[in-house]
PDB file of C-alpha atoms in Angstrom:
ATOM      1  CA  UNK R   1      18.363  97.707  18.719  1.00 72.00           C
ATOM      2  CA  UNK R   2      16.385  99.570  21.154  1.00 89.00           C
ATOM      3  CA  UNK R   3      17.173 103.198  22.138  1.00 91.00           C
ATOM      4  CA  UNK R   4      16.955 102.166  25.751  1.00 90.00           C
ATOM      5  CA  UNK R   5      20.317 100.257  24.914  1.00 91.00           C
ATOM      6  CA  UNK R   6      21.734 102.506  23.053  1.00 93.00           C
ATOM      7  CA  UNK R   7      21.470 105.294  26.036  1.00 94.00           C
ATOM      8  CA  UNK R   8      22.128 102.208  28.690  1.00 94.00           C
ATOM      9  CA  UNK R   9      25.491 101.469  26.440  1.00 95.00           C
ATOM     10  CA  UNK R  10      26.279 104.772  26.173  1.00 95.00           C
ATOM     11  CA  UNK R  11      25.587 106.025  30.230  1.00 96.00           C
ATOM     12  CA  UNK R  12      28.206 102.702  31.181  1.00 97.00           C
ATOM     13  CA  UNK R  13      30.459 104.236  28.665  1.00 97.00           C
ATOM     14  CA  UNK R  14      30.749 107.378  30.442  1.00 97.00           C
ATOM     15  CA  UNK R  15      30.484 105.677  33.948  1.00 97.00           C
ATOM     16  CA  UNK R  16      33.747 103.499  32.723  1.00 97.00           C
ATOM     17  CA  UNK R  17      35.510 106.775  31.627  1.00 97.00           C
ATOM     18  CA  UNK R  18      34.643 108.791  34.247  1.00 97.00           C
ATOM     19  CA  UNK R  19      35.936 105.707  36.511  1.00 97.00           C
ATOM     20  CA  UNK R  20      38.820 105.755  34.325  1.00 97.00           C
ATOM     21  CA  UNK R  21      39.473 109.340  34.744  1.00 96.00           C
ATOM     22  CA  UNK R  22      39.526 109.198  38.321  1.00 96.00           C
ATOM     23  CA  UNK R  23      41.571 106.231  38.557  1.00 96.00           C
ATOM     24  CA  UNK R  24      44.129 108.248  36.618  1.00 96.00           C
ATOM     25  CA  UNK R  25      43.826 111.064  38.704  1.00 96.00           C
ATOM     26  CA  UNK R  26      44.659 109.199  42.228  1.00 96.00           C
ATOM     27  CA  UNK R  27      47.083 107.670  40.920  1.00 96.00           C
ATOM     28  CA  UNK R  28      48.847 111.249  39.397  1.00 96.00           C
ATOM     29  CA  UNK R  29      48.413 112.210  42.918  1.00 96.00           C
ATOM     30  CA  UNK R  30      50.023 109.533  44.680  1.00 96.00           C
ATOM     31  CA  UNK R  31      52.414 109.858  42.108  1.00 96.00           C
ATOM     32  CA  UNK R  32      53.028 113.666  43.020  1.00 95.00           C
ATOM     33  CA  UNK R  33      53.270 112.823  46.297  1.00 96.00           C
ATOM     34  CA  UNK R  34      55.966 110.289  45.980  1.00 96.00           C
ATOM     35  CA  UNK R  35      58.077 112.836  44.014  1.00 96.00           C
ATOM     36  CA  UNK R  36      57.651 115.712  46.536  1.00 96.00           C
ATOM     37  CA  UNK R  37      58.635 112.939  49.067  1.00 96.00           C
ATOM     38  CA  UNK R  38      61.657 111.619  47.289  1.00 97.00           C
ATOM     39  CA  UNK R  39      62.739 115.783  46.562  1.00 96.00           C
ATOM     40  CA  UNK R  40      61.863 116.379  50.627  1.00 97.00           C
ATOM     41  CA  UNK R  41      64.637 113.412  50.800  1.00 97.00           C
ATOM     42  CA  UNK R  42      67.183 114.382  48.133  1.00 97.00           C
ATOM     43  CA  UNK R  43      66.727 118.311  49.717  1.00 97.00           C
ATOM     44  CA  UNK R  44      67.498 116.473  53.273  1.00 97.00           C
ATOM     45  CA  UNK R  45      70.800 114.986  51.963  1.00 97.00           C
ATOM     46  CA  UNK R  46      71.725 117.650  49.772  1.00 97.00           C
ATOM     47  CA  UNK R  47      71.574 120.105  53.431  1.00 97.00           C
ATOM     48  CA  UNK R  48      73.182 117.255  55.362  1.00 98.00           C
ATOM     49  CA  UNK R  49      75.998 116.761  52.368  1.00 98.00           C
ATOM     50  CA  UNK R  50      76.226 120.555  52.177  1.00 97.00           C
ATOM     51  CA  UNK R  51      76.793 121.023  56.005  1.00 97.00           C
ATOM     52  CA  UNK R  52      79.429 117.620  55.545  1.00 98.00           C
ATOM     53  CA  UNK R  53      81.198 119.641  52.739  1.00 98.00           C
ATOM     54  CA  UNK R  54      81.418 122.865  54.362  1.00 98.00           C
ATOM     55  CA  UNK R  55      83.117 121.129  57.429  1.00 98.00           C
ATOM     56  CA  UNK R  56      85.929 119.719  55.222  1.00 98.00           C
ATOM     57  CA  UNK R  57      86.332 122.436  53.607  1.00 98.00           C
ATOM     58  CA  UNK R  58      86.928 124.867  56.930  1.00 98.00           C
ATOM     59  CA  UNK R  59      89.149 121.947  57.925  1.00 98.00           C
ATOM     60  CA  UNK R  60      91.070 121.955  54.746  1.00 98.00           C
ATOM     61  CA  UNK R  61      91.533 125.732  55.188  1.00 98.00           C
ATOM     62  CA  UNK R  62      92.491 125.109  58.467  1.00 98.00           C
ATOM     63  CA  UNK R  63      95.018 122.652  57.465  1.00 98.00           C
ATOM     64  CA  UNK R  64      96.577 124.943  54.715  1.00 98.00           C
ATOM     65  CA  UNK R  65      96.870 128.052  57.198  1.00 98.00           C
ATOM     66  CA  UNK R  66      98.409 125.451  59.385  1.00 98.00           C
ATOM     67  CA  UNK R  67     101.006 124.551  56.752  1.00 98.00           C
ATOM     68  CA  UNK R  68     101.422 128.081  55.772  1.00 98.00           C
ATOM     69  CA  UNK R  69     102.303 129.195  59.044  1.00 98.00           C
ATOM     70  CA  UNK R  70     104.512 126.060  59.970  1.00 98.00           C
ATOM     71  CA  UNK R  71     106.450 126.796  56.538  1.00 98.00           C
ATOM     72  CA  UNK R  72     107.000 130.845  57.520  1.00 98.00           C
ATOM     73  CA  UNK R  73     108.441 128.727  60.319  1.00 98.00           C
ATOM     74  CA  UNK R  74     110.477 127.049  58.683  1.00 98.00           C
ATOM     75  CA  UNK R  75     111.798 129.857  56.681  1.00 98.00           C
ATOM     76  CA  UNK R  76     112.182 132.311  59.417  1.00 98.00           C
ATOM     77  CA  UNK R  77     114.246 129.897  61.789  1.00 98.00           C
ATOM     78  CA  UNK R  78     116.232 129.177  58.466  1.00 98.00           C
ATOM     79  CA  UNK R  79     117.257 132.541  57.621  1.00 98.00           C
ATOM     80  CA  UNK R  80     118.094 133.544  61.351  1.00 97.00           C
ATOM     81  CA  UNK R  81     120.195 130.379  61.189  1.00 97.00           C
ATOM     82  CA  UNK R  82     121.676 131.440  57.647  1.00 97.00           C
ATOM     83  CA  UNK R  83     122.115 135.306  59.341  1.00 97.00           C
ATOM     84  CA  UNK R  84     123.935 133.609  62.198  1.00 97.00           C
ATOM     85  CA  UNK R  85     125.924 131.524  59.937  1.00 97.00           C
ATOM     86  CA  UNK R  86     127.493 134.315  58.046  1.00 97.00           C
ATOM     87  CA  UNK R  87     128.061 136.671  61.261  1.00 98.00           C
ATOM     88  CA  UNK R  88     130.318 133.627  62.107  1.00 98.00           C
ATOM     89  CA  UNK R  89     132.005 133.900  59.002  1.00 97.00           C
ATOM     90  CA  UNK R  90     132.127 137.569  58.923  1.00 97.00           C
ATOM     91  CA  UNK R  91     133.728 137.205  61.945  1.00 98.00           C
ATOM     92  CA  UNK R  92     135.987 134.955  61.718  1.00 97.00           C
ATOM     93  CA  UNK R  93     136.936 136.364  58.638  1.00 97.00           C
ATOM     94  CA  UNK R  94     137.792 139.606  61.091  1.00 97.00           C
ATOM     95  CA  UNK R  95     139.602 137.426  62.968  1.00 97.00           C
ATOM     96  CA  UNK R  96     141.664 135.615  60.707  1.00 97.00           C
ATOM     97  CA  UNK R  97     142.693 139.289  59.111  1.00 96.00           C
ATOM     98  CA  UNK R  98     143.517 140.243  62.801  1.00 96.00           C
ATOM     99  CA  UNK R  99     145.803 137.065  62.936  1.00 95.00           C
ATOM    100  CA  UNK R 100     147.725 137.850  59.211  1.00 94.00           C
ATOM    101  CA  UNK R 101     148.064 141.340  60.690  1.00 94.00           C
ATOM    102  CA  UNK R 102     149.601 140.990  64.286  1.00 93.00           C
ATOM    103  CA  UNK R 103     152.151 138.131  61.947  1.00 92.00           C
ATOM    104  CA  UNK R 104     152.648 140.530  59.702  1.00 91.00           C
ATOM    105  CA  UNK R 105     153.337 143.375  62.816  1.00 91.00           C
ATOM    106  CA  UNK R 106     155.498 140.551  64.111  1.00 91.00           C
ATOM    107  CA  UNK R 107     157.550 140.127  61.230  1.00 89.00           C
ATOM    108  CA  UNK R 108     158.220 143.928  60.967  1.00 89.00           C
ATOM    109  CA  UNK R 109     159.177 143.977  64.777  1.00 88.00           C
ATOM    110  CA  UNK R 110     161.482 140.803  64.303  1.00 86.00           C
ATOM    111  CA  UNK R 111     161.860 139.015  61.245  1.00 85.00           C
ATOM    112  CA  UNK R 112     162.535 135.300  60.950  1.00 80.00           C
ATOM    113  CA  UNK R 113     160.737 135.193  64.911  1.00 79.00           C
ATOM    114  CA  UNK R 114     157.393 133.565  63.276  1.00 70.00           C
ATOM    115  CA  UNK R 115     159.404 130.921  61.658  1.00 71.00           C
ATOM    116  CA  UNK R 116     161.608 129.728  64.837  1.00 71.00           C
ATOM    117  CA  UNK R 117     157.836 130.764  66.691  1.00 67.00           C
ATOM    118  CA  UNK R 118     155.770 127.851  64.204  1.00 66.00           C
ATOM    119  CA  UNK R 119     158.532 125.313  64.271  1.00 66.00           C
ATOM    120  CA  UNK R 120     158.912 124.971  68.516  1.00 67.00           C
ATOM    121  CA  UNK R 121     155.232 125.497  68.660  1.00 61.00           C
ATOM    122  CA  UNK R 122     154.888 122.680  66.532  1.00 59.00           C
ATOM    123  CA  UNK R 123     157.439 120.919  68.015  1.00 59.00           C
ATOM    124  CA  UNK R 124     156.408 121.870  71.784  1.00 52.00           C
ATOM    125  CA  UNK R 125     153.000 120.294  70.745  1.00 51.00           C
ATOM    126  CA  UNK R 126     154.164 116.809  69.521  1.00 49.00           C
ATOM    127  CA  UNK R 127     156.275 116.995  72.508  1.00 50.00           C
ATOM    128  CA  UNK R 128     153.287 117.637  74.963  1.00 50.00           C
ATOM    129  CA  UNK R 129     151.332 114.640  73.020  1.00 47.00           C
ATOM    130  CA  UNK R 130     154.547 112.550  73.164  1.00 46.00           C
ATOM    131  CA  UNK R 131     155.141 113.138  77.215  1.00 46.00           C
ATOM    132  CA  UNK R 132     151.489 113.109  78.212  1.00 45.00           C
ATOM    133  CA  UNK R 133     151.765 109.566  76.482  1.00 46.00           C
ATOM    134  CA  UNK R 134     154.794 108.361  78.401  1.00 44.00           C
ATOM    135  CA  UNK R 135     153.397 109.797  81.554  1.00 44.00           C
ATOM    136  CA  UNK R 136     150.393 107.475  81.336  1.00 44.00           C
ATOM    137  CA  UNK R 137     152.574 104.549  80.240  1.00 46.00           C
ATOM    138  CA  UNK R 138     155.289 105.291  83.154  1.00 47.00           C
ATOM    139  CA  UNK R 139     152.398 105.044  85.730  1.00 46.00           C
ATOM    140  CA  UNK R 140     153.649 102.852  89.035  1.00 47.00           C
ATOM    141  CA  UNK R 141     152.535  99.088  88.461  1.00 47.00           C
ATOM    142  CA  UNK R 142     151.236  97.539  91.538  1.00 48.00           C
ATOM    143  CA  UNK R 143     154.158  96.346  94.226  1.00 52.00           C
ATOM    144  CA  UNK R 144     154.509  92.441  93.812  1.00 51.00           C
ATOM    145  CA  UNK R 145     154.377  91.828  90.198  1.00 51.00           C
ATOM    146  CA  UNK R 146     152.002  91.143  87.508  1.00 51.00           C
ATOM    147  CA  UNK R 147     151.084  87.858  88.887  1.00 56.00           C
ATOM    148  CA  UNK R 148     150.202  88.985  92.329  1.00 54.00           C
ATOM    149  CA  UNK R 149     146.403  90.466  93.003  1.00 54.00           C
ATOM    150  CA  UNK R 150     146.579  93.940  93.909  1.00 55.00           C
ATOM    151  CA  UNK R 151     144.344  95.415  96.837  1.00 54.00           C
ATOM    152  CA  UNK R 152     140.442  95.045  96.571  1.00 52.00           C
ATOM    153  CA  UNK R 153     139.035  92.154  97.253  1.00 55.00           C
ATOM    154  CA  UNK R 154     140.225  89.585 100.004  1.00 61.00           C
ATOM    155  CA  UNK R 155     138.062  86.435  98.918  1.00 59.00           C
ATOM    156  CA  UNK R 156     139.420  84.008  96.677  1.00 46.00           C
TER     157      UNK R 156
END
C-alpha cells in the first residue's frame, strides 16, 4: 500500500473523530440545556408550591387561633354559668336556712301553730284548686237550652 493511503486513511480517521467529537459535544449541550430548562421548571413549581403551602399553612393557623379562641369561649361562658349556678344554690341554701329558722322562731313563739299552719294551708290550697274548678264548671249556660243557637250568627 502506498503512503499516500496510509496518510489519506489516516487524515479521514481524524476528520470522522473530530466529527464525532463535535457531534458529542452539541448534543452534551443541548442536553445541558434541557436540564437547566427542566430545573428553571421544577424551581418554578417548587416557588409556586412553596407560596401554595405557605397559604395553607397561615390558614391552618388561622383556623386553630380561631378554635382556640372560640373554645376560651366556650369555657369562659361555662364557668360564669357554673359561678351563677352555685350563687343560686348558695343562695337558696341561705334561704332555705332562713325558712328552718323563722319555723323554728315560730315554734318557740307558739308551738303546735306550724302544724295546724301546714295542714289548712294545704287544705286552703286543694280548696282554692277545688272552687276555681267548680267556678268554671258553674259558669251560666246560654238561656234556651242546649239545643237552641246562642247569639252570633243570624244565617242559617
Amino acid at each position: 500500500m502506498d503512503t499516500w493511503v496510509i496518510v489519506l486513511i489516516v487524515v479521514v480517521a481524524v476528520v470522522l473523530l473530530a466529527l464525532l467529537a463535535l457531534a458529542l459535544a452539541k448534543r452534551n449541550r443541548i442536553n445541558g440545556a434541557k436540564k437547566r430548562e427542566q430545573a428553571r421548571e421544577h424551581l418554578q413549581e417548587a416557588q409556586l408550591r412553596g407560596a401554595q403551602a405557605e397559604k395553607e399553612r397561615a390558614a391552618a393557623e388561622e383556623q386553630a387561633a380561631r378554635a382556640r379562641r372560640e373554645r376560651a369561649e366556650v369555657e369562659e361562658r361555662t364557668r360564669l354559668a357554673e359561678q351563677e349556678a352555685q350563687q343560686r344554690a348558695v343562695q337558696a341554701q341561705e334561704h332555705a336556712s332562713a325558712a328552718d329558722q323563722l319555723r323554728a322562731k315560730a315554734e318557740k313563739l307558739a308551738p303546735g301553730l306550724s302544724d295546724q299552719h301546714d295542714r289548712t294551708a294545704g287544705n286552703r290550697s286543694a280548696g282554692d284548686h277545688l272552687a276555681g274548678d267548680r267556678a268554671v264548671g258553674d259558669r251560666a249556660q246560654p238561656t234556651g237550652g242546649p239545643d237552641q243557637p246562642s247569639g252570633g250568627a243570624t244565617r242559617r
